């Protein structure tokens, strides 16, 4: 079995080898942190998006979906706070020319001190045996206390520097901690500077400042600015939601984790507009609802956990992440945020337009509060892939790689395989495809031995392989092989549609929500 690092590497190479994800413009050596979805990736991604859309929009009468433009009026991003505050502190190493996030370097350095403390405690535990009191040791051992003091002091300086936007302060912490570049091993650092993560471009042909616009760094603002349009034209009554999926762009400083952190990615966001004062109730409700959506996929619950944000944005009432256990550890997959009336109020102020709702029950107008759920489609893709990818040893000693994708998400639902490429079997296979293709994405394959073709479909995650043989020509039956159990059964062709339909039904999953 591969270790976690190898596992992640294997998932990346599998994704490429089997047509799920390619580096962007690969013939030119790719573009950093930008990826293209191939023939199977595009299907899987579309199915995940559809699962989200149906769960949000189709199953909830009070949630509607929109499709706002990527370009927005530049003032949008002043109002949202992105022009002033959507930035990360960056630092370069002059020898390796590698760029880092200063905050991440500092956090990593502190983790090293924590590791040192844990090692000391482990050593002592071995030495002292059963009578060892770890808590006592941590507060009395001079070396541990020294490390702990370093962590506490650094944390305090770090917090102050971040709060005051003090880039020199951050640099000084890096110097004092004697942080070295992992690539060059040197301490030859540039100054720290703030780096805004938004991509900008020009609208029209005249390159003046006023024409600078941004590629949206999140889809949410397209929802906020359309709040009244949708509410009025859709006669929406509070509480109601607006959902949207679409591309977002961030010029991430460090983007080295495949599709976990991309510069161009897709978000699936929903803003739920509520009466002020009901935010705690709705926050809890959306936390539970979103977790259920994940659980209905059949991925073990132990792979998910909530992580509450300790440091909240000044406008936020509460915020948490749903974290997923990726091969590189538990990391944010989705954010759930109680955002008060911050965004709508900001847009009121910057646009001079009222963004209020008249509540007929209360007989008063107010700016609604918002609960937001925001998930990255690509991250969800990676979560699904990391769970599904299995290297299995079979009973006969052979090995196979299989993608145990939830069948309703699988890119191809069934592969029709003529046993031999003659005797009228390919034509019979074609007949079956012509029946099934109106309901599902079906493929056929004629090359290689049947065993090899099964393995290939396992690697793509196809739930069923259907083999057409000579008997098929006489009695219209085929063998159907199930991906996970590898069990084979002989069934009549006219049963196929029902068998496959049951197995890959998205509705059956939606009914569990
Ligand atoms: P992180 O802390 O990982 O940078 P974030 O807190 O900035 O993420 P949000 O702004 O809350 O992320 O965005 C909502 C969701 O969008 C995230 O939960 C994640 O799934 C997705 N997302 C954010 N940035 C990226 C990215 N660069 N690449 C892929 N997905 C992303």
Short mmCIF file of C-alpha atoms and ligand atoms in Angstrom, two decimals:
data_model
loop_
_atom_site.label_atom_id
_atom_site.label_comp_id
_atom_site.label_asym_id
_atom_site.label_seq_id
_atom_site.Cartn_x
_atom_site.Cartn_y
_atom_site.Cartn_z
CA UNK A 1 0.00 0.00 0.00
CA UNK A 2 1.25 3.42 -0.90
CA UNK A 3 1.96 5.95 1.86
CA UNK A 4 -0.02 9.20 1.83
CA UNK A 5 2.52 11.17 -0.21
CA UNK A 6 2.74 8.43 -2.79
CA UNK A 7 -1.02 8.05 -2.73
CA UNK A 8 -1.46 11.71 -3.63
CA UNK A 9 1.10 11.42 -6.42
CA UNK A 10 -0.67 8.31 -7.71
CA UNK A 11 -4.02 10.11 -7.74
CA UNK A 12 -2.50 12.96 -9.74
CA UNK A 13 -0.93 10.64 -12.30
CA UNK A 14 -4.04 8.49 -12.47
CA UNK A 15 -6.14 11.58 -13.12
CA UNK A 16 -3.92 12.42 -16.06
CA UNK A 17 -3.43 8.93 -17.44
CA UNK A 18 -7.16 8.22 -17.51
CA UNK A 19 -8.36 11.50 -18.97
CA UNK A 20 -9.68 13.23 -15.85
CA UNK A 21 -7.31 16.18 -15.40
CA UNK A 22 -4.49 17.55 -17.54
CA UNK A 23 -2.10 20.39 -16.75
CA UNK A 24 -3.29 23.45 -18.68
CA UNK A 25 -1.62 24.00 -22.07
CA UNK A 26 0.67 21.07 -21.36
CA UNK A 27 2.40 21.13 -24.75
CA UNK A 28 3.90 24.45 -23.55
CA UNK A 29 4.91 22.87 -20.23
CA UNK A 30 1.72 23.88 -18.44
CA UNK A 31 0.66 26.96 -16.52
CA UNK A 32 1.17 26.98 -12.77
CA UNK A 33 -1.93 26.00 -10.75
CA UNK A 34 -4.19 25.94 -13.80
CA UNK A 35 -5.71 22.66 -14.97
CA UNK A 36 -7.97 21.35 -17.72
CA UNK A 37 -10.60 18.69 -17.18
CA UNK A 38 -10.46 15.87 -19.71
CA UNK A 39 -13.24 13.71 -21.13
CA UNK A 40 -13.99 11.83 -17.90
CA UNK A 41 -13.13 14.70 -15.55
CA UNK A 42 -15.61 16.99 -17.27
CA UNK A 43 -18.39 14.43 -16.74
CA UNK A 44 -17.54 13.81 -13.10
CA UNK A 45 -17.34 17.54 -12.43
CA UNK A 46 -20.65 18.15 -14.18
CA UNK A 47 -22.29 15.42 -12.09
CA UNK A 48 -21.00 16.87 -8.81
CA UNK A 49 -22.25 20.31 -9.88
CA UNK A 50 -25.63 18.84 -10.76
CA UNK A 51 -25.86 17.05 -7.41
CA UNK A 52 -25.25 20.36 -5.64
CA UNK A 53 -27.64 22.31 -7.88
CA UNK A 54 -30.47 19.82 -7.49
CA UNK A 55 -29.97 19.56 -3.72
CA UNK A 56 -30.05 23.35 -3.42
CA UNK A 57 -32.39 24.64 -6.12
CA UNK A 58 -34.61 21.75 -7.16
CA UNK A 59 -35.32 20.42 -3.68
CA UNK A 60 -35.95 23.81 -2.07
CA UNK A 61 -38.78 25.87 -3.37
CA UNK A 62 -37.36 28.91 -1.62
CA UNK A 63 -33.93 28.72 -3.29
CA UNK A 64 -33.40 29.87 -6.87
CA UNK A 65 -30.30 29.81 -9.01
CA UNK A 66 -28.68 32.54 -11.09
CA UNK A 67 -25.73 32.85 -13.45
CA UNK A 68 -24.01 36.21 -13.00
CA UNK A 69 -21.16 37.50 -15.16
CA UNK A 70 -17.53 37.05 -14.15
CA UNK A 71 -16.83 40.74 -14.79
CA UNK A 72 -18.52 43.14 -12.41
CA UNK A 73 -18.51 46.90 -11.89
CA UNK A 74 -15.17 47.68 -10.18
CA UNK A 75 -16.91 49.39 -7.25
CA UNK A 76 -18.33 45.97 -6.31
CA UNK A 77 -14.89 44.99 -5.08
CA UNK A 78 -14.37 48.21 -3.15
CA UNK A 79 -17.67 47.63 -1.36
CA UNK A 80 -16.92 43.98 -0.66
CA UNK A 81 -13.55 44.85 0.85
CA UNK A 82 -11.54 42.88 -1.70
CA UNK A 83 -9.63 45.86 -3.11
CA UNK A 84 -8.32 46.86 0.30
CA UNK A 85 -8.08 43.59 2.14
CA UNK A 86 -8.05 40.54 -0.12
CA UNK A 87 -4.33 40.04 0.08
CA UNK A 88 -1.66 37.76 1.48
CA UNK A 89 1.78 38.81 2.75
CA UNK A 90 4.47 37.45 0.45
CA UNK A 91 8.23 37.10 0.72
CA UNK A 92 10.85 35.86 -1.75
CA UNK A 93 14.05 34.00 -1.12
CA UNK A 94 16.75 35.79 -3.11
CA UNK A 95 18.81 32.66 -3.72
CA UNK A 96 16.19 30.15 -4.78
CA UNK A 97 13.91 32.87 -6.24
CA UNK A 98 11.02 30.95 -4.62
CA UNK A 99 8.05 32.85 -3.32
CA UNK A 100 6.31 32.09 -0.02
CA UNK A 101 3.45 33.35 2.09
CA UNK A 102 5.12 35.02 5.06
CA UNK A 103 2.31 33.95 7.40
CA UNK A 104 2.68 30.34 6.31
CA UNK A 105 6.46 30.39 6.89
CA UNK A 106 5.88 31.67 10.42
CA UNK A 107 3.14 29.12 11.13
CA UNK A 108 5.35 26.32 9.83
CA UNK A 109 8.23 27.48 12.04
CA UNK A 110 5.95 27.41 15.07
CA UNK A 111 4.77 23.93 14.17
CA UNK A 112 8.43 22.88 14.29
CA UNK A 113 8.71 24.15 17.87
CA UNK A 114 5.55 22.24 18.74
CA UNK A 115 7.05 19.11 17.19
CA UNK A 116 10.16 19.61 19.33
CA UNK A 117 8.05 19.89 22.47
CA UNK A 118 6.12 16.74 21.56
CA UNK A 119 9.36 14.86 20.99
CA UNK A 120 10.70 15.92 24.40
CA UNK A 121 7.47 14.80 26.05
CA UNK A 122 7.52 11.46 24.21
CA UNK A 123 11.14 10.84 25.23
CA UNK A 124 10.38 11.64 28.86
CA UNK A 125 7.28 9.45 28.82
CA UNK A 126 9.45 6.52 27.73
CA UNK A 127 12.03 7.33 30.41
CA UNK A 128 9.62 7.73 33.33
CA UNK A 129 7.15 5.02 32.41
CA UNK A 130 3.70 4.80 33.96
CA UNK A 131 4.10 7.45 36.60
CA UNK A 132 4.79 10.13 33.96
CA UNK A 133 2.65 13.24 34.21
CA UNK A 134 2.79 14.92 30.77
CA UNK A 135 0.94 18.06 31.82
CA UNK A 136 3.30 18.62 34.73
CA UNK A 137 6.34 17.99 32.53
CA UNK A 138 5.16 20.60 30.02
CA UNK A 139 4.95 23.27 32.71
CA UNK A 140 8.19 22.44 34.55
CA UNK A 141 10.82 21.10 32.14
CA UNK A 142 13.13 24.04 31.30
CA UNK A 143 13.70 23.09 27.68
CA UNK A 144 9.99 22.56 26.97
CA UNK A 145 9.18 25.82 28.75
CA UNK A 146 11.71 27.63 26.62
CA UNK A 147 10.14 26.33 23.39
CA UNK A 148 6.67 27.14 24.69
CA UNK A 149 7.72 30.69 25.54
CA UNK A 150 9.10 31.09 22.05
CA UNK A 151 5.77 29.93 20.59
CA UNK A 152 3.73 32.22 22.85
CA UNK A 153 5.93 35.25 22.22
CA UNK A 154 5.93 34.65 18.48
CA UNK A 155 2.16 34.17 18.45
CA UNK A 156 1.64 37.48 20.22
CA UNK A 157 3.96 39.34 17.83
CA UNK A 158 2.42 37.57 14.85
CA UNK A 159 -1.11 38.56 15.86
CA UNK A 160 -0.13 42.20 16.40
CA UNK A 161 1.73 42.37 13.09
CA UNK A 162 -1.24 40.93 11.19
CA UNK A 163 -3.71 43.22 12.92
CA UNK A 164 -1.61 46.29 12.18
CA UNK A 165 -0.77 45.25 8.65
CA UNK A 166 2.84 45.54 9.76
CA UNK A 167 4.90 43.89 7.00
CA UNK A 168 8.24 44.84 8.61
CA UNK A 169 7.06 43.17 11.80
CA UNK A 170 6.35 39.94 9.91
CA UNK A 171 9.77 40.07 8.26
CA UNK A 172 11.41 40.57 11.67
CA UNK A 173 9.69 37.46 13.04
CA UNK A 174 11.03 35.43 10.09
CA UNK A 175 14.53 36.80 10.76
CA UNK A 176 14.32 36.17 14.52
CA UNK A 177 13.06 32.62 14.05
CA UNK A 178 15.97 32.04 11.66
CA UNK A 179 13.62 30.59 9.06
CA UNK A 180 15.50 29.10 6.10
CA UNK A 181 14.20 28.57 2.57
CA UNK A 182 13.46 24.85 2.14
CA UNK A 183 14.86 24.99 -1.40
CA UNK A 184 18.08 27.03 -1.09
CA UNK A 185 18.60 26.56 2.63
CA UNK A 186 19.47 30.27 2.90
CA UNK A 187 18.12 33.14 5.04
CA UNK A 188 18.51 35.67 2.26
CA UNK A 189 14.95 37.09 2.24
CA UNK A 190 13.37 40.09 0.51
CA UNK A 191 11.07 42.44 2.41
CA UNK A 192 7.51 41.24 3.04
CA UNK A 193 4.83 42.94 0.97
CA UNK A 194 1.10 42.68 0.66
CA UNK A 195 -0.03 41.01 -2.49
CA UNK A 196 -3.61 41.42 -3.66
CA UNK A 197 -4.98 38.13 -4.92
CA UNK A 198 -7.33 39.61 -7.51
CA UNK A 199 -6.46 39.46 -11.20
CA UNK A 200 -7.06 42.74 -12.96
CA UNK A 201 -7.56 43.53 -16.61
CA UNK A 202 -8.76 46.39 -18.80
CA UNK A 203 -12.25 46.96 -20.09
CA UNK A 204 -12.40 48.50 -23.57
CA UNK A 205 -9.46 49.80 -25.54
CA UNK A 206 -8.35 52.80 -23.47
CA UNK A 207 -5.93 51.84 -20.74
CA UNK A 208 -6.96 54.28 -18.03
CA UNK A 209 -7.24 53.61 -14.36
CA UNK A 210 -11.00 53.89 -14.33
CA UNK A 211 -11.21 51.03 -16.80
CA UNK A 212 -9.46 48.54 -14.56
CA UNK A 213 -11.74 45.67 -13.75
CA UNK A 214 -11.21 42.41 -11.91
CA UNK A 215 -11.85 38.78 -12.56
CA UNK A 216 -14.19 37.89 -9.69
CA UNK A 217 -12.36 36.23 -6.78
CA UNK A 218 -15.67 34.74 -5.54
CA UNK A 219 -19.11 34.24 -7.03
CA UNK A 220 -20.94 35.57 -3.95
CA UNK A 221 -20.90 39.25 -4.96
CA UNK A 222 -22.87 38.47 -8.13
CA UNK A 223 -25.59 37.24 -5.79
CA UNK A 224 -25.51 40.22 -3.41
CA UNK A 225 -25.77 42.80 -6.19
CA UNK A 226 -28.73 40.92 -7.67
CA UNK A 227 -30.48 40.46 -4.34
CA UNK A 228 -33.33 42.89 -5.10
CA UNK A 229 -33.66 41.89 -8.77
CA UNK A 230 -34.26 38.28 -7.79
CA UNK A 231 -36.38 39.05 -4.75
CA UNK A 232 -38.73 41.33 -6.71
CA UNK A 233 -38.98 39.38 -9.99
CA UNK A 234 -39.21 36.02 -8.23
CA UNK A 235 -41.59 37.33 -5.52
CA UNK A 236 -39.29 35.72 -2.99
CA UNK A 237 -40.29 35.85 0.65
CA UNK A 238 -37.74 35.76 3.43
CA UNK A 239 -36.23 33.30 4.28
CA UNK A 240 -35.00 32.55 0.77
CA UNK A 241 -31.77 31.65 -0.96
CA UNK A 242 -29.94 32.46 -4.18
CA UNK A 243 -27.52 29.86 -5.50
CA UNK A 244 -24.87 30.07 -8.14
CA UNK A 245 -22.03 28.02 -9.58
CA UNK A 246 -19.23 29.52 -11.63
CA UNK A 247 -15.62 30.38 -12.14
CA UNK A 248 -13.60 32.42 -9.65
CA UNK A 249 -10.00 33.59 -9.96
CA UNK A 250 -7.32 34.13 -7.34
CA UNK A 251 -3.67 34.84 -7.94
CA UNK A 252 -2.63 32.45 -5.18
CA UNK A 253 0.97 32.92 -4.05
CA UNK A 254 1.62 29.32 -3.22
CA UNK A 255 -0.25 26.95 -5.46
CA UNK A 256 1.34 23.56 -5.27
CA UNK A 257 -1.42 21.19 -4.31
CA UNK A 258 -2.87 20.09 -7.62
CA UNK A 259 -6.53 21.13 -7.90
CA UNK A 260 -6.78 21.89 -4.16
CA UNK A 261 -5.47 25.42 -4.71
CA UNK A 262 -5.89 26.72 -8.23
CA UNK A 263 -5.67 30.15 -9.79
CA UNK A 264 -8.82 29.55 -11.82
CA UNK A 265 -11.43 27.43 -10.09
CA UNK A 266 -15.14 26.95 -9.72
CA UNK A 267 -17.29 27.73 -6.71
CA UNK A 268 -20.78 26.64 -5.73
CA UNK A 269 -22.21 29.25 -3.40
CA UNK A 270 -25.56 29.93 -1.83
CA UNK A 271 -26.60 33.05 0.06
CA UNK A 272 -29.57 32.54 2.35
CA UNK A 273 -31.36 35.77 3.26
CA UNK A 274 -33.03 35.77 6.65
CA UNK A 275 -34.67 37.97 9.24
CA UNK A 276 -32.13 39.51 11.65
CA UNK A 277 -32.19 37.65 14.94
CA UNK A 278 -32.72 34.23 13.33
CA UNK A 279 -29.11 33.83 12.25
CA UNK A 280 -28.02 31.30 14.88
CA UNK A 281 -30.86 28.97 14.10
CA UNK A 282 -30.23 29.13 10.33
CA UNK A 283 -26.48 28.83 10.75
CA UNK A 284 -26.93 25.56 12.64
CA UNK A 285 -29.50 24.37 10.14
CA UNK A 286 -27.22 24.99 7.15
CA UNK A 287 -24.28 23.34 8.89
CA UNK A 288 -26.37 20.19 9.34
CA UNK A 289 -27.90 20.36 5.85
CA UNK A 290 -24.55 20.72 4.13
CA UNK A 291 -22.98 17.91 6.16
CA UNK A 292 -25.91 15.65 5.15
CA UNK A 293 -25.25 16.45 1.50
CA UNK A 294 -21.71 15.16 1.93
CA UNK A 295 -22.75 12.10 3.93
CA UNK A 296 -25.34 11.02 1.35
CA UNK A 297 -22.44 10.32 -1.01
CA UNK A 298 -21.59 7.27 1.05
CA UNK A 299 -18.10 8.53 1.87
CA UNK A 300 -17.31 7.50 5.49
CA UNK A 301 -18.25 10.15 8.05
CA UNK A 302 -14.80 9.91 9.62
CA UNK A 303 -13.42 11.65 6.53
CA UNK A 304 -15.30 14.85 7.46
CA UNK A 305 -15.14 17.21 10.40
CA UNK A 306 -16.23 20.71 11.34
CA UNK A 307 -13.62 23.28 12.14
CA UNK A 308 -14.85 26.46 13.84
CA UNK A 309 -13.06 29.68 12.93
CA UNK A 310 -11.48 31.17 16.03
CA UNK A 311 -10.59 34.45 14.40
CA UNK A 312 -13.70 35.94 12.84
CA UNK A 313 -13.89 38.72 10.30
CA UNK A 314 -15.21 41.82 12.07
CA UNK A 315 -18.64 41.52 10.43
CA UNK A 316 -19.00 37.76 10.92
CA UNK A 317 -21.23 36.32 13.61
CA UNK A 318 -19.92 32.79 13.24
CA UNK A 319 -17.99 30.79 10.67
CA UNK A 320 -16.82 27.24 10.24
CA UNK A 321 -15.33 24.98 7.63
CA UNK A 322 -16.30 21.50 6.67
CA UNK A 323 -12.90 19.86 6.44
CA UNK A 324 -12.15 16.73 4.46
CA UNK A 325 -9.32 14.30 5.05
CA UNK A 326 -7.33 14.70 1.83
CA UNK A 327 -4.19 12.56 1.36
CA UNK A 328 -2.26 15.55 2.79
CA UNK A 329 -4.46 15.82 5.89
CA UNK A 330 -7.71 17.48 7.00
CA UNK A 331 -8.21 20.68 4.98
CA UNK A 332 -11.05 23.07 4.19
CA UNK A 333 -13.53 21.81 1.65
CA UNK A 334 -16.48 24.10 2.30
CA UNK A 335 -17.12 27.25 4.32
CA UNK A 336 -20.32 28.10 6.18
CA UNK A 337 -20.52 31.70 7.28
CA UNK A 338 -22.97 33.81 9.22
CA UNK A 339 -22.28 37.17 7.57
CA UNK A 340 -24.84 39.48 9.24
CA UNK A 341 -26.05 42.33 6.98
CA UNK A 342 -22.47 43.33 6.15
CA UNK A 343 -22.42 42.74 2.39
CA UNK A 344 -25.81 44.22 1.55
CA UNK A 345 -25.12 47.26 3.75
CA UNK A 346 -21.77 47.83 2.07
CA UNK A 347 -23.45 47.70 -1.34
CA UNK A 348 -26.14 50.08 -0.13
CA UNK A 349 -23.47 52.52 0.96
CA UNK A 350 -21.32 52.31 -2.18
CA UNK A 351 -24.20 52.26 -4.69
CA UNK A 352 -26.52 54.67 -2.91
CA UNK A 353 -29.39 52.23 -3.61
CA UNK A 354 -31.58 50.70 -0.95
CA UNK A 355 -31.19 46.94 -0.65
CA UNK A 356 -33.99 46.23 1.77
CA UNK A 357 -36.80 43.79 2.13
CA UNK A 358 -40.29 44.69 3.21
CA UNK A 359 -41.40 42.00 5.62
CA UNK A 360 -45.20 41.79 5.41
CA UNK A 361 -45.43 39.83 8.66
CA UNK A 362 -43.52 42.43 10.65
CA UNK A 363 -44.81 45.29 8.54
CA UNK A 364 -41.30 46.78 8.35
CA UNK A 365 -38.32 47.02 6.00
CA UNK A 366 -34.85 45.81 6.88
CA UNK A 367 -31.56 44.73 5.37
CA UNK A 368 -31.64 40.94 5.67
CA UNK A 369 -28.93 38.91 7.38
CA UNK A 370 -27.12 36.26 5.36
CA UNK A 371 -25.94 32.71 5.94
CA UNK A 372 -23.57 31.63 3.21
CA UNK A 373 -22.50 28.16 2.14
CA UNK A 374 -19.51 28.12 -0.17
CA UNK A 375 -17.82 25.07 -1.61
CA UNK A 376 -15.12 24.71 -4.24
CA UNK A 377 -16.23 22.38 -7.02
CA UNK A 378 -12.65 21.40 -7.82
CA UNK A 379 -11.92 20.68 -4.16
CA UNK A 380 -15.04 18.53 -4.02
CA UNK A 381 -13.77 16.76 -7.14
CA UNK A 382 -10.45 16.12 -5.41
CA UNK A 383 -12.19 14.91 -2.24
CA UNK A 384 -14.32 12.49 -4.27
CA UNK A 385 -11.33 11.28 -6.25
CA UNK A 386 -9.12 10.84 -3.17
CA UNK A 387 -11.79 8.76 -1.48
CA UNK A 388 -12.61 6.73 -4.59
CA UNK A 389 -9.06 5.87 -5.67
CA UNK A 390 -8.18 2.38 -4.41
CA UNK A 391 -5.26 0.13 -5.15
CA UNK A 392 -6.61 -3.37 -4.50
CA UNK A 393 -4.98 -6.75 -4.20
CA UNK A 394 -7.32 -9.41 -5.52
CA UNK A 395 -7.82 -12.96 -4.34
CA UNK A 396 -5.92 -14.42 -7.30
CA UNK A 397 -2.90 -12.29 -6.34
CA UNK A 398 -3.34 -9.76 -9.15
CA UNK A 399 -3.81 -6.04 -8.52
CA UNK A 400 -6.24 -3.50 -9.80
CA UNK A 401 -6.80 0.22 -9.47
CA UNK A 402 -10.46 1.01 -9.09
CA UNK A 403 -12.34 4.26 -8.65
CA UNK A 404 -15.16 3.50 -6.20
CA UNK A 405 -17.02 6.61 -7.29
CA UNK A 406 -20.59 6.89 -6.09
CA UNK A 407 -22.27 5.40 -9.21
CA UNK A 408 -24.46 8.45 -9.82
CA UNK A 409 -21.32 10.58 -10.12
CA UNK A 410 -19.36 8.18 -12.36
CA UNK A 411 -18.49 9.71 -15.74
CA UNK A 412 -19.48 6.63 -17.73
CA UNK A 413 -22.36 4.52 -16.46
CA UNK A 414 -21.79 1.38 -18.53
CA UNK A 415 -19.30 0.03 -21.04
CA UNK A 416 -20.56 -2.31 -23.74
CA UNK A 417 -17.86 -4.81 -24.67
CA UNK A 418 -18.18 -7.23 -27.60
CA UNK A 419 -16.23 -10.33 -26.62
CA UNK A 420 -14.60 -10.50 -30.04
CA UNK A 421 -14.42 -7.92 -32.77
CA UNK A 422 -16.24 -10.07 -35.38
CA UNK A 423 -19.17 -12.44 -35.93
CA UNK A 424 -21.71 -9.62 -35.65
CA UNK A 425 -20.90 -8.94 -31.97
CA UNK A 426 -19.83 -5.28 -32.51
CA UNK A 427 -23.10 -4.69 -34.36
CA UNK A 428 -25.07 -6.21 -31.48
CA UNK A 429 -23.15 -3.99 -29.04
CA UNK A 430 -24.10 -0.98 -31.16
CA UNK A 431 -27.76 -1.98 -30.87
CA UNK A 432 -27.51 -2.00 -27.07
CA UNK A 433 -25.77 1.38 -27.03
CA UNK A 434 -28.56 2.77 -29.18
CA UNK A 435 -31.07 1.73 -26.53
CA UNK A 436 -29.15 2.92 -23.48
CA UNK A 437 -27.60 6.14 -24.76
CA UNK A 438 -30.83 8.09 -24.38
CA UNK A 439 -30.64 7.62 -20.62
CA UNK A 440 -26.95 7.41 -19.76
CA UNK A 441 -23.46 8.12 -20.93
CA UNK A 442 -22.35 4.79 -22.37
CA UNK A 443 -19.09 3.74 -23.98
CA UNK A 444 -17.92 0.74 -25.92
CA UNK A 445 -14.53 -0.87 -26.32
CA UNK A 446 -13.37 -3.54 -28.69
CA UNK A 447 -9.60 -3.57 -28.25
CA UNK A 448 -7.66 -5.86 -25.84
CA UNK A 449 -8.71 -8.93 -23.86
CA UNK A 450 -11.93 -8.71 -21.89
CA UNK A 451 -9.93 -8.76 -18.61
CA UNK A 452 -7.89 -5.74 -19.66
CA UNK A 453 -11.01 -3.91 -20.73
CA UNK A 454 -12.59 -4.57 -17.32
CA UNK A 455 -9.49 -3.12 -15.61
CA UNK A 456 -9.62 -0.02 -17.76
CA UNK A 457 -13.26 0.61 -16.90
CA UNK A 458 -12.51 -0.02 -13.19
CA UNK A 459 -9.84 2.66 -13.40
CA UNK A 460 -12.37 5.12 -14.84
CA UNK A 461 -14.95 4.14 -12.24
CA UNK A 462 -17.57 2.72 -14.62
CA UNK A 463 -20.18 0.93 -12.46
CA UNK A 464 -21.11 -1.70 -15.08
CA UNK A 465 -19.38 -3.61 -17.85
CA UNK A 466 -21.71 -5.41 -20.25
CA UNK A 467 -20.23 -8.18 -22.34
CA UNK A 468 -21.81 -9.23 -25.60
CA UNK A 469 -20.91 -12.81 -26.64
CA UNK A 470 -22.12 -15.40 -29.12
CA UNK A 471 -24.96 -16.47 -26.86
CA UNK A 472 -26.26 -12.90 -27.03
CA UNK A 473 -26.95 -13.40 -30.73
CA UNK A 474 -29.19 -16.36 -30.00
CA UNK A 475 -31.06 -15.40 -26.80
CA UNK A 476 -30.57 -11.64 -26.33
CA UNK A 477 -28.82 -12.01 -22.97
CA UNK A 478 -25.52 -10.42 -21.87
CA UNK A 479 -23.23 -10.67 -18.86
CA UNK A 480 -23.26 -7.64 -16.62
CA UNK A 481 -20.30 -7.15 -14.29
CA UNK A 482 -20.44 -4.87 -11.27
CA UNK A 483 -17.38 -2.71 -10.60
CA UNK A 484 -16.95 -3.07 -6.83
CA UNK A 485 -17.83 -6.74 -6.28
CA UNK A 486 -16.66 -7.83 -9.78
CA UNK A 487 -19.62 -10.24 -9.74
CA UNK A 488 -21.03 -11.23 -13.11
CA UNK A 489 -24.58 -12.11 -13.95
CA UNK A 490 -26.40 -13.13 -17.11
CA UNK A 491 -29.38 -10.89 -17.82
CA UNK A 492 -31.72 -10.12 -20.68
CA UNK A 493 -30.91 -7.02 -22.73
CA UNK A 494 -34.32 -5.54 -21.99
CA UNK A 495 -33.51 -5.58 -18.25
CA UNK A 496 -30.36 -3.48 -18.63
CA UNK A 497 -32.02 -0.12 -18.61
CA UNK A 498 -33.75 -0.85 -15.29
CA UNK A 499 -30.68 -2.37 -13.60
CA UNK A 500 -28.38 0.49 -14.60
CA UNK A 501 -31.05 3.11 -13.94
CA UNK A 502 -31.52 1.96 -10.32
CA UNK A 503 -27.82 1.83 -9.62
CA UNK A 504 -26.85 5.23 -11.00
CA UNK A 505 -29.94 7.18 -10.00
CA UNK A 506 -29.17 10.62 -8.58
CA UNK A 507 -32.75 10.84 -7.39
CA UNK A 508 -32.25 7.93 -4.99
CA UNK A 509 -29.43 9.91 -3.36
CA UNK A 510 -31.41 13.15 -3.34
CA UNK A 511 -34.29 11.37 -1.59
CA UNK A 512 -31.95 10.63 1.34
CA UNK A 513 -31.39 14.35 1.97
P1 LIG B 1 -8.26 28.75 1.80
O1 LIG B 1 -8.19 29.10 3.26
O2 LIG B 1 -8.02 27.28 1.50
O3 LIG B 1 -7.49 29.67 0.90
P2 LIG B 1 -10.59 30.33 1.70
O4 LIG B 1 -10.99 30.32 3.14
O5 LIG B 1 -9.89 31.50 1.13
O6 LIG B 1 -9.77 28.99 1.37
P3 LIG B 1 -13.21 30.83 0.73
O7 LIG B 1 -12.90 32.20 0.33
O8 LIG B 1 -14.05 30.58 1.94
O9 LIG B 1 -11.85 29.98 0.83
O10 LIG B 1 -13.82 30.08 -0.54
C1 LIG B 1 -14.83 29.09 -0.44
C2 LIG B 1 -14.40 27.77 -1.03
O11 LIG B 1 -13.81 27.95 -2.32
C3 LIG B 1 -13.32 27.06 -0.22
O12 LIG B 1 -13.89 26.31 0.82
C4 LIG B 1 -12.69 26.17 -1.26
O13 LIG B 1 -13.42 24.96 -1.41
C5 LIG B 1 -12.82 26.96 -2.53
N1 LIG B 1 -11.54 27.61 -2.88
C6 LIG B 1 -11.04 28.76 -2.38
N2 LIG B 1 -9.87 29.07 -2.95
C7 LIG B 1 -9.61 28.08 -3.84
C8 LIG B 1 -8.55 27.82 -4.76
N3 LIG B 1 -7.53 28.65 -4.88
N4 LIG B 1 -8.61 26.70 -5.52
C9 LIG B 1 -9.67 25.85 -5.42
N5 LIG B 1 -10.69 26.05 -4.59
C10 LIG B 1 -10.68 27.14 -3.80
#
